Protein backbone atom coordinates (compact mmCIF):
# COMPACT_ATOMS: atom_id res chain seq x y z
CA UNK A 1 0.00 0.00 0.00
CA UNK A 2 1.22 3.48 -0.79
CA UNK A 3 0.07 6.23 1.58
CA UNK A 4 0.34 9.85 0.47
CA UNK A 5 0.29 12.83 2.82
CA UNK A 6 1.36 16.44 2.82
CA UNK A 7 5.01 15.66 3.63
CA UNK A 8 5.77 12.12 2.55
CA UNK A 9 4.21 8.79 1.67
CA UNK A 10 4.54 5.17 2.64
CA UNK A 11 4.41 1.71 1.17
CA UNK A 12 2.29 -0.61 3.28
CA UNK A 13 2.41 -4.32 2.58
CA UNK A 14 -0.60 -6.50 3.29
CA UNK A 15 -0.61 -10.19 4.09
CA UNK A 16 -1.32 -11.23 0.49
CA UNK A 17 2.08 -9.79 -0.61
CA UNK A 18 0.38 -7.32 -2.93
CA UNK A 19 0.11 -3.71 -1.94
CA UNK A 20 -2.85 -1.38 -1.89
CA UNK A 21 -2.18 2.26 -2.66
CA UNK A 22 -3.92 4.88 -0.60
CA UNK A 23 -4.03 8.59 -1.45
CA UNK A 24 -4.52 10.61 1.72
CA UNK A 25 -4.52 14.07 3.21
CA UNK A 26 -4.06 14.98 6.85
CA UNK A 27 -7.37 15.40 8.71
CA UNK A 28 -7.07 17.98 11.46
CA UNK A 29 -9.02 17.94 14.72
CA UNK A 30 -10.08 15.35 17.22
CA UNK A 31 -12.19 12.33 16.39
CA UNK A 32 -15.42 12.44 18.35
CA UNK A 33 -16.26 10.17 21.27
CA UNK A 34 -18.83 8.46 19.09
CA UNK A 35 -16.14 7.65 16.54
CA UNK A 36 -13.84 6.25 19.24
CA UNK A 37 -16.68 4.08 20.47
CA UNK A 38 -17.30 2.79 16.95
CA UNK A 39 -13.62 1.97 16.48
CA UNK A 40 -13.51 0.12 19.81
CA UNK A 41 -16.00 -2.38 18.42
CA UNK A 42 -13.78 -3.16 15.43
CA UNK A 43 -11.53 -6.18 15.79
CA UNK A 44 -7.94 -5.46 14.76
CA UNK A 45 -6.07 -8.52 13.50
CA UNK A 46 -2.58 -7.18 12.81
CA UNK A 47 -0.39 -4.36 11.60
CA UNK A 48 1.06 -4.15 8.07
CA UNK A 49 4.70 -3.29 7.48
CA UNK A 50 5.27 0.37 6.64
CA UNK A 51 8.16 1.97 4.72
CA UNK A 52 8.08 5.78 4.49
CA UNK A 53 9.27 7.86 1.53
CA UNK A 54 9.76 11.62 1.93
CA UNK A 55 9.41 14.30 -0.73
CA UNK A 56 13.22 14.39 -0.82
CA UNK A 57 13.08 10.95 -2.45
CA UNK A 58 10.92 11.98 -5.40
CA UNK A 59 11.64 15.75 -5.52
CA UNK A 60 8.13 16.85 -6.46
CA UNK A 61 4.87 18.12 -5.06
CA UNK A 62 3.63 15.53 -2.54
CA UNK A 63 -0.07 15.86 -3.37
CA UNK A 64 -0.98 12.73 -5.34
CA UNK A 65 -4.22 12.40 -7.32
CA UNK A 66 -3.96 9.01 -9.07
CA UNK A 67 -1.78 5.95 -9.58
CA UNK A 68 -1.32 3.08 -12.04
CA UNK A 69 1.20 0.33 -12.83
CA UNK A 70 2.33 -0.74 -16.32
CA UNK A 71 3.12 -4.24 -17.58
CA UNK A 72 6.77 -3.90 -16.57
CA UNK A 73 5.82 -3.10 -12.99
CA UNK A 74 6.71 0.59 -13.29
CA UNK A 75 4.56 2.80 -11.04
CA UNK A 76 3.04 6.09 -12.21
CA UNK A 77 1.68 8.77 -9.87
CA UNK A 78 -0.41 11.78 -10.85
CA UNK A 79 0.92 14.88 -9.06
CA UNK A 80 0.52 18.64 -9.28
CA UNK A 81 3.74 18.79 -11.31
CA UNK A 82 2.89 16.06 -13.82
CA UNK A 83 3.36 12.29 -13.87
CA UNK A 84 5.89 10.83 -11.42
CA UNK A 85 7.42 7.55 -12.61
CA UNK A 86 9.08 5.14 -10.17
CA UNK A 87 10.95 1.99 -11.22
CA UNK A 88 11.67 0.88 -7.66
CA UNK A 89 14.96 2.79 -7.46
CA UNK A 90 14.77 6.11 -9.32
CA UNK A 91 12.13 8.74 -10.09
CA UNK A 92 11.35 10.67 -13.25
CA UNK A 93 8.84 13.45 -13.90
CA UNK A 94 6.90 13.92 -17.16
CA UNK A 95 5.12 17.26 -17.51
CA UNK A 96 2.02 17.95 -19.57
CA UNK A 97 2.27 20.61 -22.32
CA UNK A 98 0.30 23.16 -20.27
CA UNK A 99 2.09 22.22 -17.00
CA UNK A 100 -1.19 20.92 -15.62
CA UNK A 101 -1.42 18.53 -12.72
CA UNK A 102 -2.22 14.91 -13.59
CA UNK A 103 -5.59 14.01 -12.05
CA UNK A 104 -6.11 10.54 -13.59
CA UNK A 105 -4.03 7.58 -14.81
CA UNK A 106 -4.83 4.19 -16.34
CA UNK A 107 -3.22 1.40 -18.37
CA UNK A 108 -5.22 -0.03 -21.28
CA UNK A 109 -5.25 -3.58 -22.66
CA UNK A 110 -2.39 -2.72 -25.07
CA UNK A 111 -0.22 -1.65 -22.15
CA UNK A 112 -0.41 2.08 -22.96
CA UNK A 113 -0.32 4.39 -19.95
CA UNK A 114 -2.96 7.12 -20.24
CA UNK A 115 -3.05 10.39 -18.33
CA UNK A 116 -5.58 13.16 -17.85
CA UNK A 117 -5.08 16.72 -16.60
CA UNK A 118 -6.65 20.15 -17.01
CA UNK A 119 -7.85 20.52 -20.62
CA UNK A 120 -5.39 17.77 -21.48
CA UNK A 121 -5.37 13.99 -21.99
CA UNK A 122 -3.12 11.54 -23.78
CA UNK A 123 -0.46 8.86 -23.31
CA UNK A 124 2.81 8.59 -21.38
CA UNK A 125 5.31 6.77 -23.60
CA UNK A 126 8.97 5.71 -23.54
CA UNK A 127 11.38 6.39 -26.39
CA UNK A 128 14.12 4.12 -27.70
CA UNK A 129 16.55 5.55 -25.15
CA UNK A 130 14.29 4.74 -22.19
CA UNK A 131 13.20 8.34 -21.66
CA UNK A 132 9.55 9.00 -20.88
CA UNK A 133 7.51 11.64 -22.69
CA UNK A 134 3.90 12.74 -23.07
CA UNK A 135 1.82 12.29 -26.25
CA UNK A 136 -1.25 14.58 -26.28
CA UNK A 137 -4.53 13.34 -27.77
CA UNK A 138 -6.46 16.61 -27.55
CA UNK A 139 -6.12 17.08 -31.32
CA UNK A 140 -8.79 14.37 -31.69
CA UNK A 141 -11.37 16.81 -30.32
CA UNK A 142 -13.02 19.61 -32.23
CA UNK A 143 -11.71 23.01 -31.18
CA UNK A 144 -15.03 23.91 -29.54
CA UNK A 145 -14.90 20.73 -27.39
CA UNK A 146 -11.43 21.27 -25.92
CA UNK A 147 -12.48 23.20 -22.82
CA UNK A 148 -12.96 19.97 -20.89
CA UNK A 149 -11.48 21.12 -17.55
CA UNK A 150 -9.94 18.40 -15.32
CA UNK A 151 -10.06 14.76 -16.45
CA UNK A 152 -10.88 12.83 -13.28
CA UNK A 153 -11.09 9.23 -14.53
CA UNK A 154 -10.04 7.04 -17.45
CA UNK A 155 -11.69 3.75 -18.44
CA UNK A 156 -11.42 1.13 -21.17
CA UNK A 157 -14.92 -0.16 -21.97
CA UNK A 158 -17.03 -1.29 -24.93
CA UNK A 159 -14.13 -0.90 -27.35
CA UNK A 160 -13.47 2.71 -26.31
CA UNK A 161 -11.14 4.66 -24.08
CA UNK A 162 -13.30 6.98 -21.99
CA UNK A 163 -11.99 10.14 -20.33
CA UNK A 164 -14.35 11.68 -17.76
CA UNK A 165 -14.41 15.30 -16.69
CA UNK A 166 -17.22 16.93 -14.74
CA UNK A 167 -18.48 18.48 -17.99
CA UNK A 168 -18.34 15.59 -20.44
CA UNK A 169 -17.41 12.03 -21.32
CA UNK A 170 -14.90 11.67 -24.16
CA UNK A 171 -15.11 8.27 -25.86
CA UNK A 172 -12.25 7.46 -28.24
CA UNK A 173 -12.15 4.52 -30.64
CA UNK A 174 -9.30 4.46 -33.12
CA UNK A 175 -8.77 8.08 -34.14
CA UNK A 176 -12.39 9.10 -33.61
CA UNK A 177 -13.53 10.98 -30.51
CA UNK A 178 -17.16 11.39 -29.42
CA UNK A 179 -18.19 13.72 -26.60
CA UNK A 180 -21.19 13.21 -24.31
CA UNK A 181 -21.80 16.47 -22.42
CA UNK A 182 -24.09 16.78 -19.40
CA UNK A 183 -26.25 19.57 -18.05
CA UNK A 184 -25.32 18.35 -14.57
CA UNK A 185 -21.94 17.08 -13.42
CA UNK A 186 -20.29 13.71 -14.00
CA UNK A 187 -19.05 13.19 -10.46
CA UNK A 188 -18.39 9.44 -10.64
CA UNK A 189 -17.70 6.70 -13.17
CA UNK A 190 -16.81 3.01 -12.99
CA UNK A 191 -16.64 -0.06 -15.22
CA UNK A 192 -17.99 -3.49 -14.25
CA UNK A 193 -18.36 -6.39 -16.70
CA UNK A 194 -17.83 -4.04 -19.66
CA UNK A 195 -20.63 -1.76 -18.44
CA UNK A 196 -19.92 1.93 -17.88
CA UNK A 197 -21.71 3.49 -14.90
CA UNK A 198 -21.83 7.23 -14.25
CA UNK A 199 -23.55 9.71 -11.95
CA UNK A 200 -24.65 13.11 -13.22
CA UNK A 201 -26.81 14.48 -10.41
CA UNK A 202 -29.82 12.36 -11.37
CA UNK A 203 -28.96 8.96 -9.90
CA UNK A 204 -26.69 6.25 -11.32
CA UNK A 205 -26.89 5.49 -15.03
CA UNK A 206 -25.36 2.95 -17.40
CA UNK A 207 -23.97 4.20 -20.71
CA UNK A 208 -24.21 2.44 -24.08
CA UNK A 209 -21.35 3.93 -26.08
CA UNK A 210 -22.47 2.38 -29.38
CA UNK A 211 -25.99 3.82 -29.17
CA UNK A 212 -24.92 6.86 -27.11
CA UNK A 213 -27.80 6.13 -24.72
CA UNK A 214 -28.19 6.28 -20.94
CA UNK A 215 -30.31 3.97 -18.77
CA UNK A 216 -31.23 4.66 -15.14
CA UNK A 217 -29.88 2.04 -12.74
CA UNK A 218 -30.27 3.59 -9.27
CA UNK A 219 -32.53 6.49 -8.33
CA UNK A 220 -31.51 9.05 -5.71
CA UNK A 221 -34.04 7.68 -3.18
CA UNK A 222 -33.15 3.97 -3.59
CA UNK A 223 -30.45 3.90 -0.89
CA UNK A 224 -32.44 4.59 2.31
CA UNK A 225 -31.75 8.34 2.16
CA UNK A 226 -27.98 7.75 2.09
CA UNK A 227 -25.53 9.18 -0.44
CA UNK A 228 -24.12 7.03 -3.24
CA UNK A 229 -20.35 6.47 -3.16
CA UNK A 230 -19.42 3.65 -5.56
CA UNK A 231 -20.27 0.45 -7.39
CA UNK A 232 -17.92 -2.54 -6.93
CA UNK A 233 -17.95 -6.23 -7.90
CA UNK A 234 -19.73 -8.55 -5.48
CA UNK A 235 -18.71 -12.07 -4.49
CA UNK A 236 -20.20 -13.75 -7.56
CA UNK A 237 -19.54 -12.95 -11.22
CA UNK A 238 -22.93 -11.31 -11.69
CA UNK A 239 -23.19 -9.77 -8.22
CA UNK A 240 -22.71 -6.02 -7.84
CA UNK A 241 -22.42 -4.08 -4.58
CA UNK A 242 -23.49 -0.47 -4.16
CA UNK A 243 -21.76 1.39 -1.31
CA UNK A 244 -22.84 4.63 0.33
CA UNK A 245 -20.79 7.38 1.94
CA UNK A 246 -22.55 6.65 5.23
CA UNK A 247 -21.11 3.11 5.25
CA UNK A 248 -23.87 0.84 3.92
CA UNK A 249 -23.38 -2.04 1.46
CA UNK A 250 -26.30 -2.85 -0.88
CA UNK A 251 -26.70 -5.53 -3.54
CA UNK A 252 -27.78 -4.22 -6.94
CA UNK A 253 -30.87 -5.90 -8.39
CA UNK A 254 -29.97 -6.78 -11.98
CA UNK A 255 -33.69 -7.03 -12.83
CA UNK A 256 -34.33 -3.39 -12.09
CA UNK A 257 -35.56 -3.53 -8.52
CA UNK A 258 -34.29 -1.40 -5.65
CA UNK A 259 -30.88 -2.30 -4.21
CA UNK A 260 -31.08 -4.71 -1.25
CA UNK A 261 -29.44 -3.61 2.02
CA UNK A 262 -26.73 -6.03 3.22
CA UNK A 263 -24.68 -4.56 6.09
CA UNK A 264 -22.93 -1.47 7.45
CA UNK A 265 -19.27 -0.80 8.19
CA UNK A 266 -19.92 2.50 10.00
CA UNK A 267 -22.43 3.03 12.82
CA UNK A 268 -25.60 4.95 12.01
CA UNK A 269 -25.03 8.72 12.39
CA UNK A 270 -21.27 8.18 12.81
CA UNK A 271 -19.03 11.24 12.73
CA UNK A 272 -17.26 9.73 9.73
CA UNK A 273 -17.83 8.94 6.05
CA UNK A 274 -16.50 6.47 3.50
CA UNK A 275 -14.53 8.20 0.75
CA UNK A 276 -13.39 5.41 -1.62
CA UNK A 277 -13.64 1.65 -2.09
CA UNK A 278 -11.65 -1.18 -3.65
CA UNK A 279 -12.26 -4.90 -4.06
CA UNK A 280 -8.80 -6.48 -3.93
CA UNK A 281 -7.77 -9.55 -5.92
CA UNK A 282 -7.98 -11.66 -2.76
CA UNK A 283 -11.69 -10.90 -2.45
CA UNK A 284 -11.47 -8.48 0.47
CA UNK A 285 -12.88 -4.97 0.38
CA UNK A 286 -10.81 -1.95 1.39
CA UNK A 287 -12.61 1.31 2.17
CA UNK A 288 -11.01 4.69 2.72
CA UNK A 289 -12.58 6.95 5.30
CA UNK A 290 -12.75 10.60 6.24
CA UNK A 291 -11.34 10.18 9.74
CA UNK A 292 -10.39 6.55 10.46
CA UNK A 293 -7.87 5.71 7.72
CA UNK A 294 -8.44 2.41 5.84
CA UNK A 295 -10.88 -0.30 6.87
CA UNK A 296 -10.55 -3.87 5.61
CA UNK A 297 -13.97 -5.52 5.21
CA UNK A 298 -14.37 -9.30 5.08
CA UNK A 299 -17.84 -10.82 4.68
CA UNK A 300 -18.61 -14.56 4.76
CA UNK A 301 -21.32 -16.52 2.97
CA UNK A 302 -23.18 -16.79 6.30
CA UNK A 303 -23.48 -13.02 6.47
CA UNK A 304 -20.84 -12.45 9.17
CA UNK A 305 -18.90 -9.24 8.59
CA UNK A 306 -15.44 -8.55 10.07
CA UNK A 307 -13.70 -5.19 9.85
CA UNK A 308 -10.16 -4.12 10.60
CA UNK A 309 -8.63 -0.64 10.75
CA UNK A 310 -5.04 0.01 9.64
CA UNK A 311 -4.09 2.31 12.53
CA UNK A 312 -0.44 2.84 11.54
CA UNK A 313 -1.11 4.84 8.39
CA UNK A 314 0.35 8.32 8.53
CA UNK A 315 -2.83 10.32 7.90
CA UNK A 316 -6.47 9.91 8.88
CA UNK A 317 -8.19 10.80 5.61
CA UNK A 318 -7.93 8.46 2.60
CA UNK A 319 -9.20 9.68 -0.76
CA UNK A 320 -8.19 6.95 -3.20
CA UNK A 321 -7.08 3.30 -3.25
CA UNK A 322 -5.11 1.28 -5.79
CA UNK A 323 -3.87 -2.33 -5.83
CA UNK A 324 -0.54 -3.13 -7.48
CA UNK A 325 0.19 -6.44 -9.14
Coordinates of C-alpha atoms in Angstrom, one line a residue:
X1 CA 0.0 0.0 0.0
X2 CA 1.2 3.5 -0.8
X3 CA 0.1 6.2 1.6
X4 CA 0.3 9.8 0.5
X5 CA 0.3 12.8 2.8
X6 CA 1.4 16.4 2.8
X7 CA 5.0 15.7 3.6
X8 CA 5.8 12.1 2.5
X9 CA 4.2 8.8 1.7
X10 CA 4.5 5.2 2.6
X11 CA 4.4 1.7 1.2
X12 CA 2.3 -0.6 3.3
X13 CA 2.4 -4.3 2.6
X14 CA -0.6 -6.5 3.3
X15 CA -0.6 -10.2 4.1
X16 CA -1.3 -11.2 0.5
X17 CA 2.1 -9.8 -0.6
X18 CA 0.4 -7.3 -2.9
X19 CA 0.1 -3.7 -1.9
X20 CA -2.8 -1.4 -1.9
X21 CA -2.2 2.3 -2.7
X22 CA -3.9 4.9 -0.6
X23 CA -4.0 8.6 -1.5
X24 CA -4.5 10.6 1.7
X25 CA -4.5 14.1 3.2
X26 CA -4.1 15.0 6.9
X27 CA -7.4 15.4 8.7
X28 CA -7.1 18.0 11.5
X29 CA -9.0 17.9 14.7
X30 CA -10.1 15.4 17.2
X31 CA -12.2 12.3 16.4
X32 CA -15.4 12.4 18.4
X33 CA -16.3 10.2 21.3
X34 CA -18.8 8.5 19.1
X35 CA -16.1 7.7 16.5
X36 CA -13.8 6.3 19.2
X37 CA -16.7 4.1 20.5
X38 CA -17.3 2.8 16.9
X39 CA -13.6 2.0 16.5
X40 CA -13.5 0.1 19.8
X41 CA -16.0 -2.4 18.4
X42 CA -13.8 -3.2 15.4
X43 CA -11.5 -6.2 15.8
X44 CA -7.9 -5.5 14.8
X45 CA -6.1 -8.5 13.5
X46 CA -2.6 -7.2 12.8
X47 CA -0.4 -4.4 11.6
X48 CA 1.1 -4.1 8.1
X49 CA 4.7 -3.3 7.5
X50 CA 5.3 0.4 6.6
X51 CA 8.2 2.0 4.7
X52 CA 8.1 5.8 4.5
X53 CA 9.3 7.9 1.5
X54 CA 9.8 11.6 1.9
X55 CA 9.4 14.3 -0.7
X56 CA 13.2 14.4 -0.8
X57 CA 13.1 10.9 -2.4
X58 CA 10.9 12.0 -5.4
X59 CA 11.6 15.8 -5.5
X60 CA 8.1 16.8 -6.5
X61 CA 4.9 18.1 -5.1
X62 CA 3.6 15.5 -2.5
X63 CA -0.1 15.9 -3.4
X64 CA -1.0 12.7 -5.3
X65 CA -4.2 12.4 -7.3
X66 CA -4.0 9.0 -9.1
X67 CA -1.8 5.9 -9.6
X68 CA -1.3 3.1 -12.0
X69 CA 1.2 0.3 -12.8
X70 CA 2.3 -0.7 -16.3
X71 CA 3.1 -4.2 -17.6
X72 CA 6.8 -3.9 -16.6
X73 CA 5.8 -3.1 -13.0
X74 CA 6.7 0.6 -13.3
X75 CA 4.6 2.8 -11.0
X76 CA 3.0 6.1 -12.2
X77 CA 1.7 8.8 -9.9
X78 CA -0.4 11.8 -10.8
X79 CA 0.9 14.9 -9.1
X80 CA 0.5 18.6 -9.3
X81 CA 3.7 18.8 -11.3
X82 CA 2.9 16.1 -13.8
X83 CA 3.4 12.3 -13.9
X84 CA 5.9 10.8 -11.4
X85 CA 7.4 7.6 -12.6
X86 CA 9.1 5.1 -10.2
X87 CA 11.0 2.0 -11.2
X88 CA 11.7 0.9 -7.7
X89 CA 15.0 2.8 -7.5
X90 CA 14.8 6.1 -9.3
X91 CA 12.1 8.7 -10.1
X92 CA 11.4 10.7 -13.3
X93 CA 8.8 13.4 -13.9
X94 CA 6.9 13.9 -17.2
X95 CA 5.1 17.3 -17.5
X96 CA 2.0 18.0 -19.6
X97 CA 2.3 20.6 -22.3
X98 CA 0.3 23.2 -20.3
X99 CA 2.1 22.2 -17.0
X100 CA -1.2 20.9 -15.6
X101 CA -1.4 18.5 -12.7
X102 CA -2.2 14.9 -13.6
X103 CA -5.6 14.0 -12.1
X104 CA -6.1 10.5 -13.6
X105 CA -4.0 7.6 -14.8
X106 CA -4.8 4.2 -16.3
X107 CA -3.2 1.4 -18.4
X108 CA -5.2 0.0 -21.3
X109 CA -5.2 -3.6 -22.7
X110 CA -2.4 -2.7 -25.1
X111 CA -0.2 -1.6 -22.1
X112 CA -0.4 2.1 -23.0
X113 CA -0.3 4.4 -19.9
X114 CA -3.0 7.1 -20.2
X115 CA -3.0 10.4 -18.3
X116 CA -5.6 13.2 -17.9
X117 CA -5.1 16.7 -16.6
X118 CA -6.7 20.1 -17.0
X119 CA -7.9 20.5 -20.6
X120 CA -5.4 17.8 -21.5
X121 CA -5.4 14.0 -22.0
X122 CA -3.1 11.5 -23.8
X123 CA -0.5 8.9 -23.3
X124 CA 2.8 8.6 -21.4
X125 CA 5.3 6.8 -23.6
X126 CA 9.0 5.7 -23.5
X127 CA 11.4 6.4 -26.4
X128 CA 14.1 4.1 -27.7
X129 CA 16.6 5.5 -25.1
X130 CA 14.3 4.7 -22.2
X131 CA 13.2 8.3 -21.7
X132 CA 9.5 9.0 -20.9
X133 CA 7.5 11.6 -22.7
X134 CA 3.9 12.7 -23.1
X135 CA 1.8 12.3 -26.3
X136 CA -1.2 14.6 -26.3
X137 CA -4.5 13.3 -27.8
X138 CA -6.5 16.6 -27.6
X139 CA -6.1 17.1 -31.3
X140 CA -8.8 14.4 -31.7
X141 CA -11.4 16.8 -30.3
X142 CA -13.0 19.6 -32.2
X143 CA -11.7 23.0 -31.2
X144 CA -15.0 23.9 -29.5
X145 CA -14.9 20.7 -27.4
X146 CA -11.4 21.3 -25.9
X147 CA -12.5 23.2 -22.8
X148 CA -13.0 20.0 -20.9
X149 CA -11.5 21.1 -17.6
X150 CA -9.9 18.4 -15.3
X151 CA -10.1 14.8 -16.5
X152 CA -10.9 12.8 -13.3
X153 CA -11.1 9.2 -14.5
X154 CA -10.0 7.0 -17.5
X155 CA -11.7 3.7 -18.4
X156 CA -11.4 1.1 -21.2
X157 CA -14.9 -0.2 -22.0
X158 CA -17.0 -1.3 -24.9
X159 CA -14.1 -0.9 -27.3
X160 CA -13.5 2.7 -26.3
X161 CA -11.1 4.7 -24.1
X162 CA -13.3 7.0 -22.0
X163 CA -12.0 10.1 -20.3
X164 CA -14.3 11.7 -17.8
X165 CA -14.4 15.3 -16.7
X166 CA -17.2 16.9 -14.7
X167 CA -18.5 18.5 -18.0
X168 CA -18.3 15.6 -20.4
X169 CA -17.4 12.0 -21.3
X170 CA -14.9 11.7 -24.2
X171 CA -15.1 8.3 -25.9
X172 CA -12.2 7.5 -28.2
X173 CA -12.2 4.5 -30.6
X174 CA -9.3 4.5 -33.1
X175 CA -8.8 8.1 -34.1
X176 CA -12.4 9.1 -33.6
X177 CA -13.5 11.0 -30.5
X178 CA -17.2 11.4 -29.4
X179 CA -18.2 13.7 -26.6
X180 CA -21.2 13.2 -24.3
X181 CA -21.8 16.5 -22.4
X182 CA -24.1 16.8 -19.4
X183 CA -26.2 19.6 -18.0
X184 CA -25.3 18.4 -14.6
X185 CA -21.9 17.1 -13.4
X186 CA -20.3 13.7 -14.0
X187 CA -19.1 13.2 -10.5
X188 CA -18.4 9.4 -10.6
X189 CA -17.7 6.7 -13.2
X190 CA -16.8 3.0 -13.0
X191 CA -16.6 -0.1 -15.2
X192 CA -18.0 -3.5 -14.3
X193 CA -18.4 -6.4 -16.7
X194 CA -17.8 -4.0 -19.7
X195 CA -20.6 -1.8 -18.4
X196 CA -19.9 1.9 -17.9
X197 CA -21.7 3.5 -14.9
X198 CA -21.8 7.2 -14.2
X199 CA -23.6 9.7 -11.9
X200 CA -24.7 13.1 -13.2
X201 CA -26.8 14.5 -10.4
X202 CA -29.8 12.4 -11.4
X203 CA -29.0 9.0 -9.9
X204 CA -26.7 6.2 -11.3
X205 CA -26.9 5.5 -15.0
X206 CA -25.4 3.0 -17.4
X207 CA -24.0 4.2 -20.7
X208 CA -24.2 2.4 -24.1
X209 CA -21.3 3.9 -26.1
X210 CA -22.5 2.4 -29.4
X211 CA -26.0 3.8 -29.2
X212 CA -24.9 6.9 -27.1
X213 CA -27.8 6.1 -24.7
X214 CA -28.2 6.3 -20.9
X215 CA -30.3 4.0 -18.8
X216 CA -31.2 4.7 -15.1
X217 CA -29.9 2.0 -12.7
X218 CA -30.3 3.6 -9.3
X219 CA -32.5 6.5 -8.3
X220 CA -31.5 9.1 -5.7
X221 CA -34.0 7.7 -3.2
X222 CA -33.1 4.0 -3.6
X223 CA -30.4 3.9 -0.9
X224 CA -32.4 4.6 2.3
X225 CA -31.7 8.3 2.2
X226 CA -28.0 7.7 2.1
X227 CA -25.5 9.2 -0.4
X228 CA -24.1 7.0 -3.2
X229 CA -20.4 6.5 -3.2
X230 CA -19.4 3.6 -5.6
X231 CA -20.3 0.4 -7.4
X232 CA -17.9 -2.5 -6.9
X233 CA -18.0 -6.2 -7.9
X234 CA -19.7 -8.5 -5.5
X235 CA -18.7 -12.1 -4.5
X236 CA -20.2 -13.7 -7.6
X237 CA -19.5 -12.9 -11.2
X238 CA -22.9 -11.3 -11.7
X239 CA -23.2 -9.8 -8.2
X240 CA -22.7 -6.0 -7.8
X241 CA -22.4 -4.1 -4.6
X242 CA -23.5 -0.5 -4.2
X243 CA -21.8 1.4 -1.3
X244 CA -22.8 4.6 0.3
X245 CA -20.8 7.4 1.9
X246 CA -22.6 6.6 5.2
X247 CA -21.1 3.1 5.3
X248 CA -23.9 0.8 3.9
X249 CA -23.4 -2.0 1.5
X250 CA -26.3 -2.8 -0.9
X251 CA -26.7 -5.5 -3.5
X252 CA -27.8 -4.2 -6.9
X253 CA -30.9 -5.9 -8.4
X254 CA -30.0 -6.8 -12.0
X255 CA -33.7 -7.0 -12.8
X256 CA -34.3 -3.4 -12.1
X257 CA -35.6 -3.5 -8.5
X258 CA -34.3 -1.4 -5.7
X259 CA -30.9 -2.3 -4.2
X260 CA -31.1 -4.7 -1.2
X261 CA -29.4 -3.6 2.0
X262 CA -26.7 -6.0 3.2
X263 CA -24.7 -4.6 6.1
X264 CA -22.9 -1.5 7.5
X265 CA -19.3 -0.8 8.2
X266 CA -19.9 2.5 10.0
X267 CA -22.4 3.0 12.8
X268 CA -25.6 4.9 12.0
X269 CA -25.0 8.7 12.4
X270 CA -21.3 8.2 12.8
X271 CA -19.0 11.2 12.7
X272 CA -17.3 9.7 9.7
X273 CA -17.8 8.9 6.1
X274 CA -16.5 6.5 3.5
X275 CA -14.5 8.2 0.8
X276 CA -13.4 5.4 -1.6
X277 CA -13.6 1.7 -2.1
X278 CA -11.6 -1.2 -3.6
X279 CA -12.3 -4.9 -4.1
X280 CA -8.8 -6.5 -3.9
X281 CA -7.8 -9.6 -5.9
X282 CA -8.0 -11.7 -2.8
X283 CA -11.7 -10.9 -2.5
X284 CA -11.5 -8.5 0.5
X285 CA -12.9 -5.0 0.4
X286 CA -10.8 -1.9 1.4
X287 CA -12.6 1.3 2.2
X288 CA -11.0 4.7 2.7
X289 CA -12.6 7.0 5.3
X290 CA -12.8 10.6 6.2
X291 CA -11.3 10.2 9.7
X292 CA -10.4 6.5 10.5
X293 CA -7.9 5.7 7.7
X294 CA -8.4 2.4 5.8
X295 CA -10.9 -0.3 6.9
X296 CA -10.6 -3.9 5.6
X297 CA -14.0 -5.5 5.2
X298 CA -14.4 -9.3 5.1
X299 CA -17.8 -10.8 4.7
X300 CA -18.6 -14.6 4.8
X301 CA -21.3 -16.5 3.0
X302 CA -23.2 -16.8 6.3
X303 CA -23.5 -13.0 6.5
X304 CA -20.8 -12.4 9.2
X305 CA -18.9 -9.2 8.6
X306 CA -15.4 -8.5 10.1
X307 CA -13.7 -5.2 9.9
X308 CA -10.2 -4.1 10.6
X309 CA -8.6 -0.6 10.7
X310 CA -5.0 0.0 9.6
X311 CA -4.1 2.3 12.5
X312 CA -0.4 2.8 11.5
X313 CA -1.1 4.8 8.4
X314 CA 0.4 8.3 8.5
X315 CA -2.8 10.3 7.9
X316 CA -6.5 9.9 8.9
X317 CA -8.2 10.8 5.6
X318 CA -7.9 8.5 2.6
X319 CA -9.2 9.7 -0.8
X320 CA -8.2 6.9 -3.2
X321 CA -7.1 3.3 -3.3
X322 CA -5.1 1.3 -5.8
X323 CA -3.9 -2.3 -5.8
X324 CA -0.5 -3.1 -7.5
X325 CA 0.2 -6.4 -9.1

